[in-house]
Tab-separated table of N, CA and C in Angstrom:
chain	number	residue	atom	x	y	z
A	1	UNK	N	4.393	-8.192	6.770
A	1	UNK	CA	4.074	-6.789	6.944
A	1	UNK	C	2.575	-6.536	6.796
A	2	UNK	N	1.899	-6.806	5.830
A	2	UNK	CA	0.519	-7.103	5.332
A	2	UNK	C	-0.370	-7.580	6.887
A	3	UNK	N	0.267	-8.410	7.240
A	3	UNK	CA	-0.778	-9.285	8.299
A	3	UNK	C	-0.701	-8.271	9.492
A	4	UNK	N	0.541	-7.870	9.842
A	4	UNK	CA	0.740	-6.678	11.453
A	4	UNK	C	0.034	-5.183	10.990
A	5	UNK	N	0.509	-5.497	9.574
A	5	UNK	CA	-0.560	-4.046	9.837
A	5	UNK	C	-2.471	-4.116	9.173
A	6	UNK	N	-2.504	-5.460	8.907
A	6	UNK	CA	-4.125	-5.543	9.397
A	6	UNK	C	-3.946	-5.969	10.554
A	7	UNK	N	-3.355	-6.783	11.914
A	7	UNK	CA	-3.949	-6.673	13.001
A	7	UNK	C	-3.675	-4.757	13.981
A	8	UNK	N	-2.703	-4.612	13.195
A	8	UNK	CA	-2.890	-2.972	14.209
A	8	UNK	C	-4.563	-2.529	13.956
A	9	UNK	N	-4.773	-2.642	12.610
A	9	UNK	CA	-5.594	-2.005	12.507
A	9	UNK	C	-7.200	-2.390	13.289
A	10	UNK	N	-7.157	-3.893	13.955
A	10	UNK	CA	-8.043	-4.168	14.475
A	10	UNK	C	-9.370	-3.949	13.996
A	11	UNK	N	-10.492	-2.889	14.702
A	11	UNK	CA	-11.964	-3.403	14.681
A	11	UNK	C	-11.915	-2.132	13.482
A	12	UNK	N	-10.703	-1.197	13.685
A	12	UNK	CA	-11.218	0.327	13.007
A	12	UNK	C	-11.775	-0.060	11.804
A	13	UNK	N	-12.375	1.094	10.921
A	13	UNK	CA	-12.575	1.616	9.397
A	13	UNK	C	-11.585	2.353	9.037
A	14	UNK	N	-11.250	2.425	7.795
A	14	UNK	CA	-10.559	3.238	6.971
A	14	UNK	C	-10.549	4.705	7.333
A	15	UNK	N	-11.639	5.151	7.945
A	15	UNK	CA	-11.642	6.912	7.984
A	15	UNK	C	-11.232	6.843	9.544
A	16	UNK	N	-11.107	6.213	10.193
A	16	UNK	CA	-10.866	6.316	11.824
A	16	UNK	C	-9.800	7.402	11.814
A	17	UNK	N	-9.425	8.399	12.535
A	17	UNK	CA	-9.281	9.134	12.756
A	17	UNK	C	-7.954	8.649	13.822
A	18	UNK	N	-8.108	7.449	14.880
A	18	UNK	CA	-6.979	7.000	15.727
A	18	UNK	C	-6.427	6.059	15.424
A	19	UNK	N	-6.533	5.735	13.630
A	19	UNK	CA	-5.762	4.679	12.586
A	19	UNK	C	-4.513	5.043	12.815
A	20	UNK	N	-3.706	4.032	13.340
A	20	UNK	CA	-2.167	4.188	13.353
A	20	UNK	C	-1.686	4.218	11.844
A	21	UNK	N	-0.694	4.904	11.545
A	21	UNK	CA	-0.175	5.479	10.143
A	21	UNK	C	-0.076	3.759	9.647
A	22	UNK	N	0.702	2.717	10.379
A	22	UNK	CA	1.157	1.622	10.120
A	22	UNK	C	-0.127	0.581	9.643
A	23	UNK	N	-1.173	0.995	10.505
A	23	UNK	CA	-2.274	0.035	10.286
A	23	UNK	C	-3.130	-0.226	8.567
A	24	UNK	N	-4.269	-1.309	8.078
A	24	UNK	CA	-4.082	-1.350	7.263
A	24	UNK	C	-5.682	-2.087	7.301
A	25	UNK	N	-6.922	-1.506	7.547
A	25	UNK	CA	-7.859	-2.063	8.062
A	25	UNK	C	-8.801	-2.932	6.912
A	26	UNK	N	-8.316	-3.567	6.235
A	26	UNK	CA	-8.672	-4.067	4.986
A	26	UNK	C	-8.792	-5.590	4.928
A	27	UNK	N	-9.087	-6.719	3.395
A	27	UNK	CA	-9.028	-7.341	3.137
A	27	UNK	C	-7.596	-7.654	2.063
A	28	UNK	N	-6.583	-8.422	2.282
A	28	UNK	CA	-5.380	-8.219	1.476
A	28	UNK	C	-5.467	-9.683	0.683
A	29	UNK	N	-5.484	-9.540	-0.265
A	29	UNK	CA	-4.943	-11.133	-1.467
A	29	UNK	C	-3.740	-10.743	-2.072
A	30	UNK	N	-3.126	-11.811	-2.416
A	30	UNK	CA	-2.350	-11.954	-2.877
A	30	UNK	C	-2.151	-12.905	-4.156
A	31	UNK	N	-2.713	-12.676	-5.592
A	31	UNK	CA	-2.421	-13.127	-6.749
A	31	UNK	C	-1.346	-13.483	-6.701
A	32	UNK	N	-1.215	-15.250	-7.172
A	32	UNK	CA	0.446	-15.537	-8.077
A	32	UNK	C	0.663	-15.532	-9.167
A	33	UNK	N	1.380	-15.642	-9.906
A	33	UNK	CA	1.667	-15.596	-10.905
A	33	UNK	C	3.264	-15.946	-11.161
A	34	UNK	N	3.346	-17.405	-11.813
A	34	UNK	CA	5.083	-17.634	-12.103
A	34	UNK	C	5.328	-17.842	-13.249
A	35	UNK	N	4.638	-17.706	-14.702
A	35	UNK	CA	4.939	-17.680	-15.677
A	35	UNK	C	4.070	-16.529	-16.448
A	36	UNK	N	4.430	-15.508	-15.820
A	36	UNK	CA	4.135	-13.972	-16.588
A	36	UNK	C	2.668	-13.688	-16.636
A	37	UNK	N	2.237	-12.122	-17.067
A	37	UNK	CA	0.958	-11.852	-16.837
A	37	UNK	C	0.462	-11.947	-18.298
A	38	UNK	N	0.400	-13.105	-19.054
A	38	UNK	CA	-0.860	-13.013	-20.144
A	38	UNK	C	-1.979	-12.463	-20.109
A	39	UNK	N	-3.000	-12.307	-21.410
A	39	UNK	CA	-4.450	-11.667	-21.075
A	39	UNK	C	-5.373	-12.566	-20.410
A	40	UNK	N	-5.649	-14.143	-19.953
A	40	UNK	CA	-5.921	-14.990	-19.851
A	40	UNK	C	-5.577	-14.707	-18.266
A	41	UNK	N	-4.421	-14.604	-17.695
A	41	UNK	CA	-4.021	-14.498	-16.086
A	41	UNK	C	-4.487	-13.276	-15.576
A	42	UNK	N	-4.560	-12.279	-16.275
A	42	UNK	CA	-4.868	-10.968	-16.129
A	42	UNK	C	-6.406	-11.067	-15.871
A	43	UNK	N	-7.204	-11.704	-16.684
A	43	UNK	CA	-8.985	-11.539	-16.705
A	43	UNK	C	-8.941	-12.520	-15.213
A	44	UNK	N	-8.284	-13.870	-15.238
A	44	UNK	CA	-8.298	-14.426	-13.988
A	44	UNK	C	-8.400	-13.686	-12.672
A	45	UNK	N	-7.237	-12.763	-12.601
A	45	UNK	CA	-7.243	-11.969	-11.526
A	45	UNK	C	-8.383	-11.288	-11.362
A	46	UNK	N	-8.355	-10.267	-12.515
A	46	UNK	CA	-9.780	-9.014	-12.261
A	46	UNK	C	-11.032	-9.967	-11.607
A	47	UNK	N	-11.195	-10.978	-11.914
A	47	UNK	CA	-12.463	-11.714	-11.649
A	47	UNK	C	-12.514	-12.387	-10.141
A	48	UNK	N	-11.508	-12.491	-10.128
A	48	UNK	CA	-11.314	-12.884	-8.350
A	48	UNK	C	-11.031	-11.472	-7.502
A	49	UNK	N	-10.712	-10.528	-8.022
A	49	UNK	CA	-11.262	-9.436	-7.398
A	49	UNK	C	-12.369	-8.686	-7.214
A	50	UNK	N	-12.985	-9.021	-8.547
A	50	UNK	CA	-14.345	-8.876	-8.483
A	50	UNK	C	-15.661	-10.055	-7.602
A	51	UNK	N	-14.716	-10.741	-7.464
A	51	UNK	CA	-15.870	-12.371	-7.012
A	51	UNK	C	-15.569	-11.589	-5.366
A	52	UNK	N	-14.070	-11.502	-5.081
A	52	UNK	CA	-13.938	-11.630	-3.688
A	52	UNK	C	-14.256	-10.055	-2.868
A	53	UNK	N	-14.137	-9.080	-3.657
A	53	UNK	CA	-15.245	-7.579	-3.022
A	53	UNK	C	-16.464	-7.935	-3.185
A	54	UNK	N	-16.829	-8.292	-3.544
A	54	UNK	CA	-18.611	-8.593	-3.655
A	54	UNK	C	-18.727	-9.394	-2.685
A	55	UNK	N	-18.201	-10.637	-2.458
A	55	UNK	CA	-18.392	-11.579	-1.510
A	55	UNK	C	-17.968	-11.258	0.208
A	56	UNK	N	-16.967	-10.327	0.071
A	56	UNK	CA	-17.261	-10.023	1.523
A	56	UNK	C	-17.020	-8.607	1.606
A	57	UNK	N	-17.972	-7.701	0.914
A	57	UNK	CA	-18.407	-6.586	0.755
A	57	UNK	C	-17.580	-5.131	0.859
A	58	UNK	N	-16.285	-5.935	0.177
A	58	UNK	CA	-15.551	-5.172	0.196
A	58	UNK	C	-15.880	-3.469	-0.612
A	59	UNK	N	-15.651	-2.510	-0.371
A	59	UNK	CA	-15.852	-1.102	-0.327
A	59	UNK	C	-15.246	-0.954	-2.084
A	60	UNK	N	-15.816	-0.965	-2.800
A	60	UNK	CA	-15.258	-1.154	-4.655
A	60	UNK	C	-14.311	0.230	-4.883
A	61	UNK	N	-14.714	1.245	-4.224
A	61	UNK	CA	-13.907	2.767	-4.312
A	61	UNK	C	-12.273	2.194	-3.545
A	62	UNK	N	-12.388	1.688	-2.688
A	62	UNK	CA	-10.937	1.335	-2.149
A	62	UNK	C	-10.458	-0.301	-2.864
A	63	UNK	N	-10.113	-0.753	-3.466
A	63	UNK	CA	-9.288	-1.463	-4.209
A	63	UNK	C	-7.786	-1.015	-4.608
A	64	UNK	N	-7.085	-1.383	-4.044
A	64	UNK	CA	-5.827	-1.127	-4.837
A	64	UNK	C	-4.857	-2.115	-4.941
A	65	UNK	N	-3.845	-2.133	-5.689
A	65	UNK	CA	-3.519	-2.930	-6.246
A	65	UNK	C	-1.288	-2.850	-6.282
A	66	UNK	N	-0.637	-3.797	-5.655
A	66	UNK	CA	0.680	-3.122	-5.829
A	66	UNK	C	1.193	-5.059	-6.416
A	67	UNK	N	2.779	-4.949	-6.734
A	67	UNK	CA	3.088	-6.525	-6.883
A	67	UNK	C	4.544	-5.838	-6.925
A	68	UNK	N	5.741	-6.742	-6.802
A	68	UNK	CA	6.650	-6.836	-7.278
A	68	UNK	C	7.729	-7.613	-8.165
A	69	UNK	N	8.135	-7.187	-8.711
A	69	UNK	CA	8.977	-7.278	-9.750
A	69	UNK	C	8.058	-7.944	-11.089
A	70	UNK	N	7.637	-9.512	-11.385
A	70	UNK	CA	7.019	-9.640	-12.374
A	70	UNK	C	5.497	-9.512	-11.785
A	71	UNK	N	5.377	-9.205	-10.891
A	71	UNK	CA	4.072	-8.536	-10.575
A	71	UNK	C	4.315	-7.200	-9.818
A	72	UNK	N	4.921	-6.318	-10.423
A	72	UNK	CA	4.678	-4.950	-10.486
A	72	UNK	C	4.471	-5.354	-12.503
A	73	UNK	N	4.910	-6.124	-12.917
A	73	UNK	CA	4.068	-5.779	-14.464
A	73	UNK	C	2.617	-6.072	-14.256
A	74	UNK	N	2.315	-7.087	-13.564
A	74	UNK	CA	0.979	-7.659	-13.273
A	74	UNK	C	0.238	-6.231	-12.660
A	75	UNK	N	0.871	-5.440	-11.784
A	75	UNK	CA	0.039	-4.113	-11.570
A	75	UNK	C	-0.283	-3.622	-12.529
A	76	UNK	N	0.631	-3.104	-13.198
A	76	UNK	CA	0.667	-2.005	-14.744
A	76	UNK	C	-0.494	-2.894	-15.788
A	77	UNK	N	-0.243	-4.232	-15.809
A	77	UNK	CA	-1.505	-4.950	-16.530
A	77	UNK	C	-3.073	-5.536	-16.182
A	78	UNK	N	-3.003	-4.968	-14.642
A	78	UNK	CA	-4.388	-4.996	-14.141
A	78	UNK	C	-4.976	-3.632	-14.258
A	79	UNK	N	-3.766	-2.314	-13.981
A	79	UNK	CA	-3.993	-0.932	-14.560
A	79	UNK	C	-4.818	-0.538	-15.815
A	80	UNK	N	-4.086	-1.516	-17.087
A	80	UNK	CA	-4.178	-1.315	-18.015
A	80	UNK	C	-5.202	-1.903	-18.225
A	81	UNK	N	-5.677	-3.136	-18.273
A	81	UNK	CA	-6.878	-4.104	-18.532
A	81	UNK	C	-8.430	-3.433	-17.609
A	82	UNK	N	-8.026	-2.774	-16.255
A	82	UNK	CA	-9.013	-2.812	-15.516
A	82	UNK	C	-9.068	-1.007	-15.076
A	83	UNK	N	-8.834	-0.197	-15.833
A	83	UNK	CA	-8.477	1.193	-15.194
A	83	UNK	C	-9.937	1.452	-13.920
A	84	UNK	N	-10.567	1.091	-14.182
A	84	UNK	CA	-12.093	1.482	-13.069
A	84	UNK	C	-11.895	0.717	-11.579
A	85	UNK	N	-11.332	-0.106	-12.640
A	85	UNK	CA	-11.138	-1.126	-10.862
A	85	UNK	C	-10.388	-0.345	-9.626
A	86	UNK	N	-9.369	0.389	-9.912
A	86	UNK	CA	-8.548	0.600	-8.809
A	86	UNK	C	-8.053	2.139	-8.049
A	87	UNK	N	-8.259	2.166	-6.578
A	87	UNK	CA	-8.399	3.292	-6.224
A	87	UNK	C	-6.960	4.233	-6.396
A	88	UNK	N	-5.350	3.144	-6.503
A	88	UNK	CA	-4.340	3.710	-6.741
A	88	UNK	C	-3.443	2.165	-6.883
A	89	UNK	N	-2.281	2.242	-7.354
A	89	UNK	CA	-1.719	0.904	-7.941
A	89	UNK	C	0.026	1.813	-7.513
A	90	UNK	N	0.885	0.487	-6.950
A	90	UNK	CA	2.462	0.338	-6.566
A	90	UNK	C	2.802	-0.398	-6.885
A	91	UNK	N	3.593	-0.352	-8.593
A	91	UNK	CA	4.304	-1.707	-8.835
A	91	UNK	C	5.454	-1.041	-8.257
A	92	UNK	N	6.331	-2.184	-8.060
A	92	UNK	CA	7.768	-2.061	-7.286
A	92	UNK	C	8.659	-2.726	-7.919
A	93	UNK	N	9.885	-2.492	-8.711
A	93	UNK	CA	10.839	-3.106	-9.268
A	93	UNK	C	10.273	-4.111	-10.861
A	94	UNK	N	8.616	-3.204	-11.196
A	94	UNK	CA	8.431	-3.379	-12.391
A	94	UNK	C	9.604	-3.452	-14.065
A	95	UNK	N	9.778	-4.574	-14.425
A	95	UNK	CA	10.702	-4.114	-15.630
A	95	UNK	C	10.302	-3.875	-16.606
A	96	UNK	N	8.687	-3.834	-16.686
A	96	UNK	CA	7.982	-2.867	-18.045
A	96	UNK	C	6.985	-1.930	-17.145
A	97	UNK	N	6.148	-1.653	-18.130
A	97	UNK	CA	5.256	-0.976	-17.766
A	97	UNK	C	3.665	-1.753	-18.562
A	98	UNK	N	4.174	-2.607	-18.894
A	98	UNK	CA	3.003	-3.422	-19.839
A	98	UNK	C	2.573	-2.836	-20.940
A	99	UNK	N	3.463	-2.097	-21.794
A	99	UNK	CA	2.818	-1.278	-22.423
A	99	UNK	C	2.131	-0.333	-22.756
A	100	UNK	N	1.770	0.048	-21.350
A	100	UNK	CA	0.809	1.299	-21.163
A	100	UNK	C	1.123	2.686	-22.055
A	101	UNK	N	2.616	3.109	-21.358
A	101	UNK	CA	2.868	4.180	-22.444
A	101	UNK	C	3.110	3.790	-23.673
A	102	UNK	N	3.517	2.622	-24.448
A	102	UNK	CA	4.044	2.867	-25.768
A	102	UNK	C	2.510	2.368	-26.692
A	103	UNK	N	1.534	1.580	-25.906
A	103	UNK	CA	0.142	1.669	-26.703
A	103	UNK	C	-0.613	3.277	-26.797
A	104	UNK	N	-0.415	3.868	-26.054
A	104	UNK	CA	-0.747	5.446	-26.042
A	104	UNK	C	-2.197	5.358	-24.865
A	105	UNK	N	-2.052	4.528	-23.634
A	105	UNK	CA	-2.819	4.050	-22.762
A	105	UNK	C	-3.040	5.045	-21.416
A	106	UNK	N	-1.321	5.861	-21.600
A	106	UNK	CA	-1.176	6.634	-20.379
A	106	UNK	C	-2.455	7.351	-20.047
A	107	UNK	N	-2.733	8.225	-20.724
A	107	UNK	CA	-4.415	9.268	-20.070
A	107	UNK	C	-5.296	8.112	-19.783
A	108	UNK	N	-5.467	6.699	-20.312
A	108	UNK	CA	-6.525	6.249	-19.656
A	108	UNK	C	-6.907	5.930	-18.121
A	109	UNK	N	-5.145	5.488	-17.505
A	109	UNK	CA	-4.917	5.079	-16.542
A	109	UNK	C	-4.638	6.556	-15.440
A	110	UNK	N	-4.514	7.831	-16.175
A	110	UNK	CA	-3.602	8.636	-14.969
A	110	UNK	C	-4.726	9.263	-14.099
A	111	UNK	N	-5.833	8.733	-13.768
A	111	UNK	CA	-6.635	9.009	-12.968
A	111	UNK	C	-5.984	8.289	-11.633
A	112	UNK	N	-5.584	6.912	-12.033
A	112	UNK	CA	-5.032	6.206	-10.627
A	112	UNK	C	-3.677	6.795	-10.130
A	113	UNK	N	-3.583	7.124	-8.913
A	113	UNK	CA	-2.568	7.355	-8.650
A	113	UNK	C	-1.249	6.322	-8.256
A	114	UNK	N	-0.211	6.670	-8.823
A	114	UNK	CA	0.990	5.462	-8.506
A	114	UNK	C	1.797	6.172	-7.872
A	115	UNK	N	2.431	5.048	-6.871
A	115	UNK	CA	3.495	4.955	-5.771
A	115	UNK	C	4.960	3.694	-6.661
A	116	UNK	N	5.560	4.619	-7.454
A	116	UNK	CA	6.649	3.742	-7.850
A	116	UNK	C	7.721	3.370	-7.487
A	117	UNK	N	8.173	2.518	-7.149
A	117	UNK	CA	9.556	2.126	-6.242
A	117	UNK	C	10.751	1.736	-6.986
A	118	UNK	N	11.857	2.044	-6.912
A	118	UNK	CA	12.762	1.573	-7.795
A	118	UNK	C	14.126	1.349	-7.067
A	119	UNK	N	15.346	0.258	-7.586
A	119	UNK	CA	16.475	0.791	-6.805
A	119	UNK	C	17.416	1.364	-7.686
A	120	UNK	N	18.492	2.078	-7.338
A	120	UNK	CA	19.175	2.516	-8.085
A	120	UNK	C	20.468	1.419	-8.763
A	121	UNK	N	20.725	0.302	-7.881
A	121	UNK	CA	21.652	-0.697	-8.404
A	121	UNK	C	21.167	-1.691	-9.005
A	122	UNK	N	19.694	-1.565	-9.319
A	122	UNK	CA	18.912	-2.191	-10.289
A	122	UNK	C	18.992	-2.316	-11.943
A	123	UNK	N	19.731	-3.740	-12.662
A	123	UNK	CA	19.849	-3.334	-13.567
A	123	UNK	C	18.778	-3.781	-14.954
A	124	UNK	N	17.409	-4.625	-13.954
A	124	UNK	CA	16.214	-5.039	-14.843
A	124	UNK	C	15.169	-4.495	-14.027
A	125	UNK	N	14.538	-3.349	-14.182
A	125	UNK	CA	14.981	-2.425	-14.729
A	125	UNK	C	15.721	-1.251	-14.164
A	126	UNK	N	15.926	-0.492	-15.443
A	126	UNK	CA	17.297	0.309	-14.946
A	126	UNK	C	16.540	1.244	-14.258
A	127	UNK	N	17.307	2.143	-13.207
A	127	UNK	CA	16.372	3.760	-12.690
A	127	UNK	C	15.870	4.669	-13.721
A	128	UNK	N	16.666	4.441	-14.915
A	128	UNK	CA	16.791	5.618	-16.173
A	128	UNK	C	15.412	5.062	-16.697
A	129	UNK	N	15.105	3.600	-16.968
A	129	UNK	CA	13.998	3.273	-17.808
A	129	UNK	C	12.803	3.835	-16.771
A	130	UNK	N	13.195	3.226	-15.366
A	130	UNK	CA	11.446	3.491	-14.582
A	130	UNK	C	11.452	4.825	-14.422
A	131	UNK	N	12.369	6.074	-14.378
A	131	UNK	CA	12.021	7.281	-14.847
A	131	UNK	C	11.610	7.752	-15.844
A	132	UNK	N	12.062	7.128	-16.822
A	132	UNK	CA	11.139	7.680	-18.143
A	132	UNK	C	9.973	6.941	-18.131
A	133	UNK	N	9.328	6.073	-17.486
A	133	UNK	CA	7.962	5.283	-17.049
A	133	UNK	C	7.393	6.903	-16.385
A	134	UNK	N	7.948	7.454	-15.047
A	134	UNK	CA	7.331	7.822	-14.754
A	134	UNK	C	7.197	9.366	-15.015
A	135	UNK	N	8.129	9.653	-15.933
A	135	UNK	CA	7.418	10.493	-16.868
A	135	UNK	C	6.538	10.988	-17.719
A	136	UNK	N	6.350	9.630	-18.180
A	136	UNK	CA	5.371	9.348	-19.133
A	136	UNK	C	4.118	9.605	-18.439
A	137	UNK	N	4.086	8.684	-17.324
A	137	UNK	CA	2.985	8.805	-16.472
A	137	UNK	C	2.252	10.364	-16.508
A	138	UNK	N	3.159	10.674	-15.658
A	138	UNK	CA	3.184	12.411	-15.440
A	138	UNK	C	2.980	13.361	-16.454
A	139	UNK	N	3.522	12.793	-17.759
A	139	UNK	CA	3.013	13.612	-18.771
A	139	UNK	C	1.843	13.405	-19.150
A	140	UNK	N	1.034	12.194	-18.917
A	140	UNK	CA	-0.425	11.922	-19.175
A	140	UNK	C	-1.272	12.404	-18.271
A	141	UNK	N	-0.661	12.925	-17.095
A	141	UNK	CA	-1.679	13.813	-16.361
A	141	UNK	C	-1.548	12.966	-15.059
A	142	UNK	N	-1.171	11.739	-14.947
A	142	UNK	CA	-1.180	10.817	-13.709
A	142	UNK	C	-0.640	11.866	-12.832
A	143	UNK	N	-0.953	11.645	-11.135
A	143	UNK	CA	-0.146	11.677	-9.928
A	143	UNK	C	0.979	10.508	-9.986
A	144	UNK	N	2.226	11.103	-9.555
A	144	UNK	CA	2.857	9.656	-9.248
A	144	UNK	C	3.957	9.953	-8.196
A	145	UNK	N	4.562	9.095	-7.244
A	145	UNK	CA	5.020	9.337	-6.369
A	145	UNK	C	6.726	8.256	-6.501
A	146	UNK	N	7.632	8.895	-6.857
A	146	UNK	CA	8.552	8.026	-7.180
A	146	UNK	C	9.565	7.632	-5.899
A	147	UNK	N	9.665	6.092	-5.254
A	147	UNK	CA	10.606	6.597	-4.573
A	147	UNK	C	12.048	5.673	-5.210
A	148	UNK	N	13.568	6.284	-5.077
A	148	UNK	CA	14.377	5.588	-5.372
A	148	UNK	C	15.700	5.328	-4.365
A	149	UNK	N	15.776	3.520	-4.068
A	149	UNK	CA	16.582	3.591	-3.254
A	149	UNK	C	17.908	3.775	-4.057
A	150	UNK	N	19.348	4.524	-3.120
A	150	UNK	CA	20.247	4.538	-3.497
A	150	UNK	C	21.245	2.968	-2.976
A	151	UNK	N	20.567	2.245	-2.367
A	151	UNK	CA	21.388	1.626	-1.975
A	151	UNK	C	20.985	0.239	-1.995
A	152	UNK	N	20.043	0.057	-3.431
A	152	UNK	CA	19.342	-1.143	-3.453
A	152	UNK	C	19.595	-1.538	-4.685
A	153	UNK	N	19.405	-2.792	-5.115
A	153	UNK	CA	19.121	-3.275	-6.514
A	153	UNK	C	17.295	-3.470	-6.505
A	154	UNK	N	17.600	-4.575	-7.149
A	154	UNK	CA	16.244	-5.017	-7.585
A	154	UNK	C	15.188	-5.698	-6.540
A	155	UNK	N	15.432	-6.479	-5.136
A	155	UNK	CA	14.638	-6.301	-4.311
A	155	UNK	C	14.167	-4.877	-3.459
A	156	UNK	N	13.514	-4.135	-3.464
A	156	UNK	CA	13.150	-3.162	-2.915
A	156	UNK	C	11.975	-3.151	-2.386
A	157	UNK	N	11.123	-3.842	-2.065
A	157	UNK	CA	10.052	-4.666	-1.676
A	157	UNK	C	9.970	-4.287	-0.308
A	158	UNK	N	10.689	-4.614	0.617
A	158	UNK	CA	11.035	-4.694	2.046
A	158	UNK	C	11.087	-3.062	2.386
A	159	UNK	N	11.987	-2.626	1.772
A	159	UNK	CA	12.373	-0.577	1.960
A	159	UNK	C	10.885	-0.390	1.718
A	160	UNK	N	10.375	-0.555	0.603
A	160	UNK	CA	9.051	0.154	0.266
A	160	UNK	C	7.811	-0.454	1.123
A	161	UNK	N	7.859	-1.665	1.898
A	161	UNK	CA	6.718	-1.711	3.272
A	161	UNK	C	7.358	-1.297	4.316
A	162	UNK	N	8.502	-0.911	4.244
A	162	UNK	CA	9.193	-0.253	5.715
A	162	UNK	C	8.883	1.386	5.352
A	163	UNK	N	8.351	2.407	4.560
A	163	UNK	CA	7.990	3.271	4.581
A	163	UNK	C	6.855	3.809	5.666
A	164	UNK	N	7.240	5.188	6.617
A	164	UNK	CA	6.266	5.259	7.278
A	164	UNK	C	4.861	5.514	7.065
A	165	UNK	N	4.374	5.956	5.660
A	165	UNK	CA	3.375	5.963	5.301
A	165	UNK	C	2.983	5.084	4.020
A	166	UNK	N	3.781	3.587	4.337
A	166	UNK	CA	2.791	3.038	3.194
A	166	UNK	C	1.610	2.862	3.254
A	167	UNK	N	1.196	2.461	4.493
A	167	UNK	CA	0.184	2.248	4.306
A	167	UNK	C	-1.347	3.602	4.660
A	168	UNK	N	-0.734	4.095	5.229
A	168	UNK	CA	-1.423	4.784	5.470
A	168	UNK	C	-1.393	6.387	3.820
A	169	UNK	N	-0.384	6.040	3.080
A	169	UNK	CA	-1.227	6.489	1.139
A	169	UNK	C	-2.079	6.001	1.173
A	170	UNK	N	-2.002	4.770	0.919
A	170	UNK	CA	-3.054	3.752	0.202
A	170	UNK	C	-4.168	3.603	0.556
A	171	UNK	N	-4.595	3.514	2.160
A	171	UNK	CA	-5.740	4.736	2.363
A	171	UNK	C	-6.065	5.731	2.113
A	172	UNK	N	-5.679	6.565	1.929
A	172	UNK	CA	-5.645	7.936	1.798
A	172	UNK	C	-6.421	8.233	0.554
A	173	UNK	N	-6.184	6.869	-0.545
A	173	UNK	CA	-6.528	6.793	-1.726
A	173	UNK	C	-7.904	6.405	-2.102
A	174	UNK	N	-8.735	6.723	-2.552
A	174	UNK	CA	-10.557	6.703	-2.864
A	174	UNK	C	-10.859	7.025	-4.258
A	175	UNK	N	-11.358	6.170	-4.611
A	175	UNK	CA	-12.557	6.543	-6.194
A	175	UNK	C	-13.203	7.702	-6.203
């Protein structure tokens, strides 16, 4: 999905005006991570995001940041570790929140805006927990945009890049 909608997006910029909603005119990485987001994997990342916008001059106001499942925690912990870094953050089928709300972190982060995805036949985590996530959010002042499938478990990954405006939020989104 990532790759068709950087080639829609071809030669454009971000503000183009005849940007197809689908397109995605950017630089996309993809961090792994298979044995959880420590503080150690976490500084790893920020630093290769920082090495790789600098290096091919990527625009620092547009950064954003989404993962799923143990990297939608890896979002919430690049959120949390890096709040300046990012223009808006989508974890998807996150089963924490990294702590954000229960360290008392929420106001630091609710400048970024989140796109949260959840399914409803999801039972790590439940809909009930990532709603009270995104309450929390919301009570710290964040924007947040919840969507919940009724007819999904815990992959929801696929529904949430099949949205007609994913990509074209995440533009939308600026420092």
């Amino acid at each position: 999905m990532h790759l068709q909608a950087r080639n829609l997006a071809g030669s454009r910029l971000p503000h183009d005006p005849t940007m197809p909603s689908r397109a995605f005119p950017g630089f996309v990485l993809f961090a792994q991570n298979l044995n959880g987001w420590d503080i150690g994997s976490v500084q790893d990342a920020i630093r290769i995001i920082r090495l790789v916008t600098k290096k091919y001059n990527i625009d620092p106001n547009r950064v954003y940041v989404h993962g799923l499942s143990n990297g939608g925690i890896g979002t919430y912990e690049l959120v949390k570790r890096a709040p300046w870094l990012f223009a808006a953050a989508l974890p998807m089928s996150a089963p924490t929140e990294a702590g954000i709300i229960s360290s008392g972190l929420g106001p630091a982060v609710s400048h970024i805006p989140l796109w949260i995805f959840q399914g409803r036949l999801d039972a790590g985590p439940t809909p009930g927990r990532t709603q009270g996530y995104v309450k929390s959010f919301r009570d710290a002042g964040a924007i947040v945009r919840y969507t919940e499938y009724s007819h999904l478990g815990h992959g929801v990954w696929n529904a949430a890049y099949s949205e007609p405006d994913f990509f074209s939020w995440i533009l939308a989104k600026n420092k």
